[in-house]
XYZ file of C-alpha atoms in Angstrom:
663
model
C -0.128 -0.098 -0.170
C 2.985 2.383 0.833
C 4.529 1.748 -2.773
C 0.988 2.508 -4.232
C 0.878 5.734 -2.324
C 4.252 6.474 -3.455
C 3.161 5.890 -7.057
C 0.251 8.153 -6.611
C 2.276 10.909 -5.415
C 4.772 10.696 -8.227
C 1.664 10.728 -10.347
C 0.672 13.891 -8.837
C 4.066 15.315 -9.203
C 4.314 14.454 -12.789
C 0.724 16.131 -13.524
C 1.791 19.306 -11.766
C 5.207 19.487 -13.841
C 2.990 18.939 -17.067
C 0.705 21.611 -16.098
C 3.562 24.117 -15.539
C 4.890 23.048 -18.755
C 1.944 23.877 -20.571
C 1.796 27.424 -18.815
C 5.150 27.927 -20.143
C 4.377 26.810 -23.605
C 1.259 29.130 -23.711
C 3.247 32.011 -22.334
C 5.930 31.452 -25.118
C 3.140 31.426 -27.772
C 1.826 34.701 -26.649
C 5.172 36.433 -26.771
C 5.660 35.407 -30.104
C 4.551 38.526 -31.606
C 6.684 40.460 -29.418
C 9.831 38.368 -30.384
C 9.078 39.025 -33.979
C 9.115 42.826 -33.573
C 12.615 42.301 -31.655
C 13.768 39.915 -34.509
C 16.481 42.172 -35.915
C 18.035 42.986 -32.611
C 17.906 39.781 -30.813
C 18.105 37.115 -33.623
C 20.378 34.971 -31.959
C 18.332 34.999 -28.657
C 15.172 34.452 -30.710
C 16.663 31.248 -32.292
C 17.767 29.695 -28.890
C 14.648 30.549 -27.403
C 12.485 28.961 -30.101
C 14.505 25.648 -29.662
C 13.498 25.631 -26.091
C 9.916 26.120 -26.783
C 10.101 23.269 -29.443
C 11.474 20.950 -26.806
C 9.184 21.826 -24.013
C 6.267 21.098 -26.479
C 7.980 17.697 -27.045
C 8.154 17.064 -23.281
C 4.502 17.379 -22.555
C 3.879 14.801 -24.959
C 6.203 12.217 -23.583
C 5.289 12.972 -19.991
C 1.751 11.815 -21.155
C 2.900 8.804 -22.415
C 5.032 7.955 -19.296
C 1.820 8.620 -17.174
C -0.265 6.046 -19.281
C 2.777 3.649 -18.870
C 2.832 4.186 -15.079
C -0.874 3.795 -14.887
C -0.466 0.317 -16.536
C 2.457 -0.716 -14.023
C 0.118 0.421 -11.309
C -2.813 -1.964 -12.660
C -0.411 -4.796 -12.971
C 1.033 -4.428 -9.706
C -2.339 -4.359 -8.263
C -3.158 -7.730 -9.748
C 0.038 -9.220 -8.339
C -0.962 -8.031 -4.923
C -4.402 -9.704 -5.337
C -2.900 -13.032 -6.114
C -0.382 -12.787 -3.171
C -2.878 -13.937 -0.478
C -4.485 -16.678 -2.787
C -0.852 -18.255 -3.155
C 0.041 -18.369 0.454
C -2.363 -21.340 0.736
C -1.482 -24.940 0.682
C -2.180 -26.544 -2.796
C -3.258 -29.709 -1.720
C -6.771 -28.707 -1.122
C -7.237 -27.091 -4.908
C -4.396 -27.947 -7.191
C -5.721 -26.962 -10.385
C -6.711 -23.330 -9.066
C -3.339 -22.975 -7.390
C -1.724 -23.885 -10.735
C -3.730 -21.769 -12.707
C -2.798 -18.536 -10.024
C 0.868 -19.389 -10.368
C 0.351 -19.038 -13.922
C -1.379 -15.851 -13.913
C 1.209 -14.629 -11.492
C 4.062 -15.515 -14.065
C 2.446 -13.466 -16.814
C 1.768 -10.488 -14.702
C 5.194 -10.396 -13.711
C 6.231 -10.937 -17.198
C 4.136 -7.896 -18.277
C 5.196 -5.862 -14.976
C 9.131 -6.472 -16.130
C 8.506 -4.879 -19.766
C 6.148 -1.891 -18.590
C 8.671 -1.085 -15.507
C 11.630 -0.957 -17.602
C 9.883 0.825 -20.473
C 8.417 3.573 -18.200
C 11.906 3.755 -16.362
C 13.518 4.424 -19.598
C 11.111 7.309 -20.304
C 11.255 8.819 -17.032
C 15.020 8.802 -17.339
C 15.257 10.612 -20.420
C 12.752 13.251 -19.225
C 14.829 13.599 -15.878
C 17.859 14.263 -17.940
C 16.248 16.746 -20.185
C 14.697 19.074 -17.441
C 18.114 18.605 -15.367
C 19.826 19.996 -18.651
C 17.371 22.852 -19.080
C 17.234 25.873 -16.883
C 13.551 26.339 -17.523
C 12.770 23.398 -15.684
C 12.213 24.195 -11.735
C 13.991 22.362 -8.727
C 10.425 21.044 -7.745
C 9.687 19.565 -10.957
C 12.934 17.711 -10.966
C 12.300 16.517 -7.335
C 9.069 14.811 -8.461
C 10.488 12.928 -11.530
C 13.264 11.661 -9.215
C 10.969 10.506 -6.780
C 8.905 8.763 -9.671
C 12.119 7.039 -10.757
C 12.826 5.950 -7.477
C 9.396 4.419 -7.015
C 9.333 2.657 -10.349
C 12.947 1.240 -9.553
C 11.521 -0.079 -6.322
C 8.640 -1.977 -8.040
C 11.132 -3.423 -10.567
C 13.199 -4.740 -7.641
C 10.256 -6.398 -6.240
C 9.244 -7.887 -9.392
C 12.730 -9.263 -9.863
C 12.203 -10.915 -6.335
C 8.974 -12.263 -6.949
C 10.586 -13.971 -9.960
C 13.593 -15.408 -8.187
C 14.582 -17.398 -5.025
C 12.762 -15.880 -2.000
C 10.058 -14.145 -4.104
C 6.488 -15.028 -4.395
C 6.522 -17.114 -7.670
C 9.561 -18.924 -6.502
C 7.854 -19.800 -3.506
C 4.547 -21.020 -4.904
C 6.899 -23.108 -7.325
C 8.561 -24.712 -4.072
C 5.056 -25.316 -2.799
C 4.411 -27.284 -6.328
C 7.450 -29.234 -5.673
C 6.206 -30.355 -2.185
C 2.963 -31.390 -3.649
C 4.651 -33.596 -6.412
C 6.523 -35.066 -3.536
C 3.525 -35.738 -1.502
C 1.680 -37.193 -4.019
C 4.455 -39.658 -5.046
C 5.158 -40.603 -1.510
C 1.531 -41.418 -0.569
C 0.746 -43.546 -3.765
C 3.739 -45.192 -4.027
C 4.408 -48.391 -1.824
C 6.271 -51.752 -2.526
C 4.276 -54.632 -3.247
C 5.493 -58.394 -3.567
C 6.300 -58.823 -7.230
C 5.071 -62.551 -7.223
C 1.480 -61.151 -6.706
C 1.945 -59.191 -9.919
C 1.585 -62.233 -11.942
C -2.279 -62.015 -11.318
C -1.915 -58.459 -13.032
C -1.027 -59.964 -16.594
C -3.931 -60.315 -18.892
C -4.078 -62.905 -21.760
C -2.229 -60.656 -24.072
C 0.784 -60.327 -21.571
C 0.075 -56.797 -20.976
C -0.152 -55.238 -17.378
C -3.551 -54.435 -16.129
C -2.634 -53.262 -12.489
C -2.246 -49.750 -11.624
C 0.342 -48.227 -9.270
C -2.118 -45.525 -8.317
C -5.611 -43.997 -9.716
C -5.758 -42.009 -12.878
C -6.441 -38.563 -11.098
C -3.207 -38.887 -9.264
C -1.480 -39.270 -12.805
C -3.328 -36.115 -13.911
C -2.252 -34.093 -10.879
C 1.471 -35.169 -11.426
C 1.282 -34.270 -15.232
C -0.362 -30.749 -14.280
C 2.644 -30.225 -11.846
C 5.250 -31.330 -14.019
C 3.900 -29.112 -17.084
C 3.695 -26.117 -14.871
C 7.353 -26.237 -13.628
C 8.692 -27.151 -17.272
C 11.175 -24.533 -16.691
C 14.307 -24.454 -14.460
C 12.446 -26.550 -12.011
C 12.000 -29.679 -14.432
C 15.167 -31.120 -13.377
C 14.314 -31.013 -9.597
C 10.912 -32.866 -10.359
C 12.740 -35.722 -12.318
C 15.194 -35.985 -9.474
C 12.020 -36.443 -6.825
C 10.501 -38.898 -9.182
C 13.330 -41.098 -9.996
C 14.442 -40.947 -5.904
C 10.949 -42.186 -4.922
C 9.900 -44.607 -7.596
C 13.629 -45.925 -7.920
C 13.425 -46.767 -4.177
C 10.148 -48.420 -4.663
C 11.362 -50.356 -7.398
C 14.406 -51.691 -5.452
C 12.184 -52.370 -2.354
C 9.830 -54.377 -4.584
C 12.449 -56.399 -6.271
C 13.771 -57.038 -2.773
C 10.584 -59.080 -1.938
C 12.144 -61.960 -4.048
C 14.585 -64.166 -2.500
C 17.555 -62.986 -4.567
C 20.414 -64.202 -2.417
C 21.736 -65.979 -5.265
C 22.628 -63.036 -7.139
C 25.383 -62.396 -4.267
C 27.002 -65.649 -5.086
C 30.859 -65.791 -5.289
C 32.942 -66.594 -8.339
C 34.172 -69.774 -6.773
C 30.318 -70.709 -6.382
C 29.701 -70.297 -10.051
C 32.463 -72.670 -10.703
C 30.364 -75.553 -9.580
C 27.401 -75.567 -12.172
C 25.534 -78.172 -10.097
C 25.302 -75.587 -7.317
C 23.792 -73.018 -9.651
C 21.749 -75.309 -11.903
C 18.907 -75.083 -9.418
C 18.923 -71.319 -9.333
C 18.985 -70.627 -13.381
C 15.132 -71.421 -13.433
C 14.453 -69.165 -10.450
C 16.464 -66.414 -12.191
C 14.562 -66.538 -15.287
C 11.388 -66.643 -13.411
C 12.494 -63.570 -11.397
C 13.857 -61.547 -14.338
C 10.733 -61.946 -16.249
C 8.719 -60.889 -13.144
C 11.133 -57.791 -13.044
C 10.857 -56.944 -16.682
C 7.169 -57.587 -17.538
C 5.663 -56.459 -14.495
C 7.475 -54.012 -12.385
C 9.687 -52.296 -15.343
C 6.808 -52.211 -17.843
C 4.519 -50.506 -15.288
C 7.332 -48.036 -14.475
C 7.872 -47.409 -18.257
C 4.149 -46.562 -18.429
C 4.091 -44.306 -15.420
C 7.201 -42.380 -16.336
C 5.457 -41.972 -19.961
C 2.232 -40.677 -18.661
C 3.795 -38.069 -15.980
C 6.554 -36.850 -18.203
C 5.354 -37.548 -21.618
C 4.108 -33.950 -22.643
C 7.490 -32.753 -21.831
C 9.242 -34.862 -24.356
C 10.885 -38.612 -24.738
C 14.221 -37.549 -23.314
C 12.493 -36.446 -20.180
C 10.443 -39.478 -19.153
C 13.139 -41.976 -21.006
C 15.900 -40.592 -18.633
C 13.551 -41.240 -15.596
C 12.773 -44.726 -16.497
C 16.369 -45.446 -17.389
C 17.463 -44.716 -13.632
C 14.613 -46.310 -12.409
C 15.187 -49.774 -14.042
C 19.143 -49.372 -12.963
C 18.027 -48.719 -9.409
C 15.609 -51.927 -9.399
C 18.733 -53.887 -9.844
C 18.339 -55.152 -13.689
C 22.250 -55.058 -14.174
C 22.323 -57.749 -11.362
C 20.152 -59.981 -13.052
C 22.172 -59.576 -16.377
C 25.412 -59.999 -14.257
C 24.277 -63.135 -12.843
C 23.752 -64.614 -16.305
C 27.454 -63.227 -17.347
C 29.058 -65.022 -14.387
C 27.280 -68.198 -15.682
C 28.683 -67.742 -19.259
C 32.299 -67.169 -17.835
C 32.369 -70.236 -15.570
C 34.676 -72.990 -16.842
C 33.447 -75.031 -19.845
C 31.687 -78.250 -19.155
C 28.919 -80.185 -21.207
C 26.344 -79.062 -18.658
C 27.091 -75.794 -18.954
C 25.538 -75.817 -22.593
C 22.320 -76.680 -21.131
C 22.722 -73.761 -18.506
C 23.480 -71.304 -21.469
C 20.632 -72.662 -23.442
C 18.458 -71.931 -20.418
C 19.594 -68.317 -20.294
C 18.976 -67.867 -24.003
C 15.474 -69.133 -23.707
C 14.934 -66.643 -20.874
C 16.463 -63.537 -22.734
C 14.911 -64.719 -26.217
C 11.532 -64.919 -24.474
C 12.086 -61.091 -23.179
C 13.461 -59.863 -26.356
C 10.462 -58.039 -27.681
C 10.088 -56.710 -24.186
C 13.795 -55.639 -23.789
C 13.618 -53.707 -27.131
C 10.439 -52.012 -26.383
C 11.457 -50.888 -22.753
C 15.328 -50.028 -23.371
C 15.345 -48.640 -26.894
C 16.011 -44.923 -25.906
C 19.515 -43.465 -25.676
C 19.149 -43.375 -21.944
C 18.840 -47.075 -21.607
C 22.462 -47.405 -23.448
C 24.006 -48.830 -20.475
C 21.340 -51.650 -20.136
C 21.417 -52.315 -23.947
C 24.988 -52.787 -23.855
C 25.299 -55.084 -20.928
C 22.400 -57.149 -22.303
C 24.013 -57.506 -25.871
C 27.623 -58.524 -24.214
C 25.551 -61.554 -22.198
C 23.750 -62.550 -25.547
C 27.161 -62.694 -27.223
C 28.747 -64.772 -24.458
C 25.893 -66.910 -24.201
C 25.920 -67.554 -28.088
C 29.563 -67.937 -28.634
C 30.016 -70.140 -25.301
C 27.090 -72.261 -26.278
C 28.510 -72.779 -29.811
C 31.875 -73.455 -28.893
C 30.930 -76.316 -26.234
C 28.458 -77.960 -28.796
C 31.369 -78.306 -31.448
C 33.602 -79.848 -28.877
C 31.226 -82.446 -27.635
C 32.490 -85.548 -29.587
C 35.974 -84.675 -28.659
C 34.752 -84.080 -24.926
C 33.607 -87.851 -25.100
C 36.874 -89.127 -26.813
C 38.883 -87.460 -23.814
C 37.227 -90.115 -21.667
C 38.715 -93.039 -23.565
C 41.827 -93.522 -21.524
C 39.565 -93.851 -18.220
C 38.753 -97.155 -16.422
C 35.445 -99.070 -16.975
C 33.191 -99.568 -13.783
C 34.376 -102.329 -11.865
C 31.188 -104.054 -11.581
C 30.617 -104.255 -15.163
C 27.654 -101.989 -15.333
C 26.921 -98.987 -17.580
C 29.405 -96.381 -17.064
C 27.849 -93.175 -15.643
C 29.523 -91.037 -18.491
C 27.535 -93.170 -21.248
C 24.224 -92.681 -19.094
C 25.065 -89.025 -18.938
C 25.995 -88.860 -22.387
C 22.564 -90.228 -23.682
C 20.559 -88.323 -21.364
C 22.515 -85.260 -22.525
C 21.732 -85.802 -26.217
C 18.040 -86.612 -25.587
C 17.971 -83.336 -23.635
C 19.509 -81.515 -26.742
C 17.132 -83.158 -29.081
C 14.097 -82.505 -26.965
C 11.422 -79.746 -27.185
C 12.914 -77.739 -24.490
C 16.419 -77.223 -25.856
C 16.374 -78.126 -29.631
C 14.814 -74.750 -30.846
C 16.954 -72.581 -28.605
C 20.069 -74.725 -29.693
C 18.987 -74.376 -33.270
C 18.714 -70.532 -32.760
C 21.660 -70.333 -31.125
C 23.873 -72.007 -33.728
C 22.295 -70.167 -36.562
C 23.096 -66.769 -34.864
C 26.619 -67.870 -34.351
C 26.984 -68.972 -38.018
C 25.315 -65.660 -39.291
C 28.035 -63.701 -37.394
C 30.702 -65.760 -39.189
C 29.024 -65.414 -42.493
C 28.088 -68.934 -42.436
C 24.734 -70.599 -43.405
C 22.835 -72.699 -40.841
C 21.924 -76.293 -42.602
C 19.474 -78.672 -41.452
C 20.924 -81.641 -39.992
C 23.719 -79.964 -38.177
C 22.758 -81.267 -34.733
C 21.703 -84.622 -35.683
C 25.028 -85.108 -37.298
C 26.563 -83.750 -34.218
C 24.879 -86.367 -32.178
C 25.891 -89.145 -34.299
C 29.307 -88.375 -33.825
C 28.877 -88.057 -29.958
C 27.404 -91.572 -30.102
C 30.028 -92.984 -32.290
C 32.693 -91.761 -29.886
C 30.816 -93.397 -27.183
C 30.603 -96.652 -28.796
C 34.549 -96.433 -29.452
C 34.779 -96.013 -25.972
C 32.856 -98.744 -24.820
C 34.766 -100.971 -27.210
C 38.333 -99.841 -25.369
C 36.889 -100.312 -21.824
C 35.509 -103.602 -22.459
C 38.964 -104.955 -23.471
C 40.349 -103.378 -20.243
C 38.836 -106.189 -18.002
C 41.211 -109.004 -17.202
C 37.918 -111.568 -16.785
C 36.574 -112.309 -19.886
C 33.354 -112.911 -18.190
C 32.942 -109.608 -16.927
C 33.811 -108.149 -20.088
C 30.967 -109.994 -21.696
C 28.643 -108.831 -18.622
C 29.712 -105.159 -19.509
C 29.001 -105.637 -23.082
C 25.422 -106.966 -22.398
C 24.807 -104.102 -19.899
C 25.622 -101.573 -22.477
C 23.883 -102.883 -25.468
C 21.022 -103.196 -23.199
C 21.156 -99.576 -22.189
C 21.317 -98.433 -26.138
C 18.429 -100.709 -26.898
C 16.249 -99.089 -24.147
C 16.605 -95.728 -26.071
C 13.697 -96.829 -28.297
C 11.007 -94.164 -27.973
C 13.355 -91.530 -26.890
C 14.505 -88.659 -29.066
C 18.080 -90.059 -29.438
C 16.480 -93.750 -30.152
C 14.423 -92.269 -32.981
C 17.294 -90.400 -34.432
C 19.585 -93.527 -34.653
C 16.576 -95.556 -36.033
C 15.185 -99.028 -35.706
C 18.209 -101.017 -37.494
C 20.502 -99.381 -34.821
C 18.073 -100.472 -31.930
C 17.498 -103.871 -33.205
C 21.250 -104.509 -33.859
C 21.768 -103.507 -30.020
C 19.000 -105.722 -28.656
C 20.761 -108.910 -30.901
C 24.056 -107.898 -29.172
C 22.528 -107.887 -25.797
C 21.339 -111.389 -26.349
C 24.692 -112.490 -27.953
C 26.650 -111.472 -24.915
C 24.419 -112.531 -22.606
C 24.570 -116.125 -23.897
C 28.237 -115.664 -24.115
C 28.289 -114.698 -20.317
C 26.190 -117.537 -19.106
C 28.280 -119.973 -21.153
C 31.557 -118.972 -19.896
C 30.686 -118.442 -16.538
C 27.917 -120.729 -15.215
C 27.574 -123.475 -17.895
C 30.956 -125.463 -16.487
C 28.927 -125.650 -13.240
C 26.173 -127.703 -14.262
C 27.941 -131.237 -15.602
C 28.949 -131.467 -11.976
C 25.593 -132.370 -10.886
C 24.553 -134.428 -13.876
C 22.589 -137.527 -12.820
C 23.747 -140.333 -14.487
C 22.146 -144.008 -14.722
C 24.816 -145.301 -12.522
C 24.563 -143.043 -9.682
C 22.879 -145.440 -7.615
C 24.963 -148.501 -8.711
C 27.088 -150.194 -6.195
C 30.277 -149.052 -8.330
C 29.580 -145.456 -6.843
C 30.702 -144.888 -3.468
C 29.152 -142.419 -0.997
C 32.629 -140.836 -0.949
C 32.198 -140.147 -4.631
C 28.753 -138.619 -4.433
C 30.334 -136.233 -1.443
C 33.335 -135.472 -3.550
C 31.034 -134.414 -6.502
C 29.016 -132.352 -4.044
C 31.839 -130.445 -2.294
C 33.160 -129.836 -6.140
C 29.702 -128.119 -6.747
C 29.642 -125.974 -3.721
C 33.190 -124.883 -4.367
C 32.599 -123.794 -7.917
C 29.259 -122.081 -7.141
C 30.609 -120.518 -3.977
C 33.753 -119.168 -6.220
C 31.282 -117.548 -8.859
C 28.974 -116.395 -6.253
C 31.826 -114.527 -4.164
C 33.198 -112.955 -7.450
C 29.842 -111.856 -9.118
C 28.233 -110.652 -5.797
C 29.915 -107.222 -6.654
C 28.662 -107.433 -10.515
C 25.669 -105.421 -11.256
C 23.082 -105.679 -14.133
C 21.279 -102.022 -13.687
C 18.435 -102.935 -16.230
C 15.854 -104.521 -13.812
C 14.437 -106.438 -16.810
C 17.487 -107.894 -18.009
C 18.664 -108.759 -14.267
C 15.591 -110.889 -13.801
C 16.001 -112.516 -16.863
C 19.377 -113.658 -16.136
C 18.504 -114.661 -12.501
C 15.713 -116.442 -13.893
C 17.885 -118.338 -16.416
C 20.251 -119.382 -13.813
C 17.656 -120.505 -11.327
C 15.924 -122.723 -13.898
C 19.297 -124.052 -15.069
C 21.142 -124.752 -11.644
C 18.304 -125.299 -8.817
C 16.345 -128.120 -10.368
C 19.545 -130.138 -11.222
C 20.745 -129.273 -7.942
C 17.601 -130.335 -6.098
C 17.566 -133.934 -8.189
C 21.289 -134.408 -7.245
C 20.674 -133.657 -3.606
C 17.444 -135.900 -3.544
C 19.449 -138.881 -5.178
C 22.508 -138.311 -2.991
C 20.165 -138.461 0.125
C 18.690 -141.728 -1.194
C 22.160 -143.276 -1.847
C 23.369 -142.492 1.988
C 21.625 -144.626 4.271
C 22.697 -142.482 7.279
C 20.513 -139.315 7.169
C 22.594 -137.610 9.383
C 25.821 -138.327 7.784
C 24.096 -137.334 4.428
C 23.001 -134.020 5.841
C 26.400 -133.163 7.113
C 27.771 -132.465 3.749
C 24.414 -130.613 2.322
C 25.544 -126.871 2.517
C 22.467 -125.200 0.837
C 18.873 -126.274 0.309
C 17.258 -125.759 -2.859
C 15.447 -122.594 -1.688
C 18.456 -120.871 -0.069
C 20.617 -121.421 -3.402
C 17.439 -119.901 -5.466
C 17.544 -116.976 -3.078
C 21.259 -116.297 -3.345
C 20.875 -116.304 -7.251
C 18.130 -113.766 -6.929
C 20.221 -111.630 -4.722
C 22.895 -111.362 -7.394
C 23.791 -108.352 -9.900
C 21.919 -105.464 -7.891
C 23.566 -102.289 -8.080
C 25.001 -100.670 -5.119
C 23.367 -97.421 -4.149
C 25.701 -94.425 -4.936
C 25.895 -91.458 -2.331
C 26.929 -89.040 -5.226
C 25.391 -89.669 -8.448
C 26.750 -86.434 -10.066
C 29.242 -87.012 -13.056
C 32.411 -85.024 -12.808
C 33.392 -84.229 -16.467
C 36.821 -83.172 -17.418
C 37.456 -79.913 -18.610
C 36.936 -79.171 -22.379
C 40.060 -78.553 -24.364
C 39.503 -75.384 -26.438
C 39.976 -75.135 -30.102
C 39.736 -78.896 -31.100
C 38.874 -79.733 -34.548
C 35.903 -81.855 -34.785
C 35.070 -84.050 -37.921
C 31.606 -83.810 -39.102
C 31.668 -87.261 -40.726
C 28.203 -88.790 -40.969
C 27.126 -92.220 -40.578
C 23.531 -93.494 -40.979
C 23.779 -96.397 -38.415
C 26.540 -97.219 -35.898
C 27.963 -100.754 -35.972
C 27.155 -102.751 -33.065
C 30.168 -103.640 -30.821
């Protein structure tokens, strides 16, 4: 109010000066005739006085303009004064009105700035003119100087309203506080697993972080502060939403992301975590980050893509997405083992399933770091997986110098290889293996051809067959060698109906079935056939020429031969239950009836029952039970197969054979 009064006083002073100037102009006009008469005598004075007269006419018009401008400044200043009280309130109750008033205030201050400066310039010119002309009195100069001072004070006040500590700056501070409050009150961590129910049938996020009206308020504040305050809004948004994203991710059990390098060297340890990793990464990307992507776009979308993509990128990094990608990189950097190929394909399957989402979410320049780490991971998975795949036959060949199992069973590495090939050929891994090989070959300017995978499977089985042939010759006991070959041919025949069995073909399977029976016959003939003639009942068994001592000797010989075979073969194994039962059944049917008949005839030949029973070691039933107890595999405490490390850069032949020769 004091400033308004000062402005009014300046106005009055200016009007008084204008009136005096008009009087002076009138007086000068009336004295024109007199000056004309004195023209000859006072020519030089007339010229000088005439110039002053013209200048005073101009100064009157200029002062009118200054007064109009000053009046406009006064009206704008009054409008600013009226907005002041309304902007001192809390914007929470009526945000739209508050934002509208801040906009009016800013426009008024801009108008005030222009008019203040213009009016000040004019007054300054008038002041300089009056000061340089003796016709202006001291009172007029004082009035103009006072008007200058008032307008200068108004300009200083307007500058303060626009900068720190001013009314407009204070209003912007309140909007920032309201922006932060809206975010905090409508942001809370949630269990990521529960978000699975918020995905519709098209894979889109249906859950909302907050109601639509909250988005509208945040948008309005951001648009209003789209000046030197925008960076502060972005900082607030990233801080609140980034921390919330981190807390949401922490609702999952992510302890495996903190595993040491040494732990990654044991693929059997991390095997159980890879599936969990894939599920968690899918939750984070499809649920959490897609939601944050949409929210950032909604809130900052009208400002520009750079603004909201920058916010989203920082929130994504804060969520821990790089830690998930680093886990995959740690797996790819572990030592090369055949099982690692399966793990790399698991990682590729997850990344390939999220490829479209990654391209959608992280396409902007602001997400360059995430894209770069993702590309490095894909490169490592494709290159590492292809390298292991091409080295598989050589890996099998490396096992050739090792020793076969002492019990004649199927080597665990053979079971591993056939199971491994079945997994690679199955629906879970074959499509992804093909994609990996296609990508890797395309990087090398080569073309993927159908049959590459199948040819490699043939080569692996070929090397396995050669290994088995070498291992069978390593047994000192030929009988155990026959048992070993019987077991392994049975194992290959049992692949019928599997992916590998279908690949190798019916003729290959039938060949192994025939050779299984062939080696079973060799085993029985070489091991147990010599036992039976000892107990053959001849017609002269009860004749007087056969003494009791001969009968006892024959019985003891049988026991010795049977015990020797039983003791040696008690540690041998036939893993296949059907084959084991058939072998035992054959032995029981071939040995027990003959033994039973011999014992019966022996007892009849010995008059003294007590003396006869003294030499009978086994009953027919106990002998049968002993046979049925043979060839049962011993339980292994640790069934994991330790594979030797792959040798890098081994050249592997892709020679193709339609059928493997049976061993």
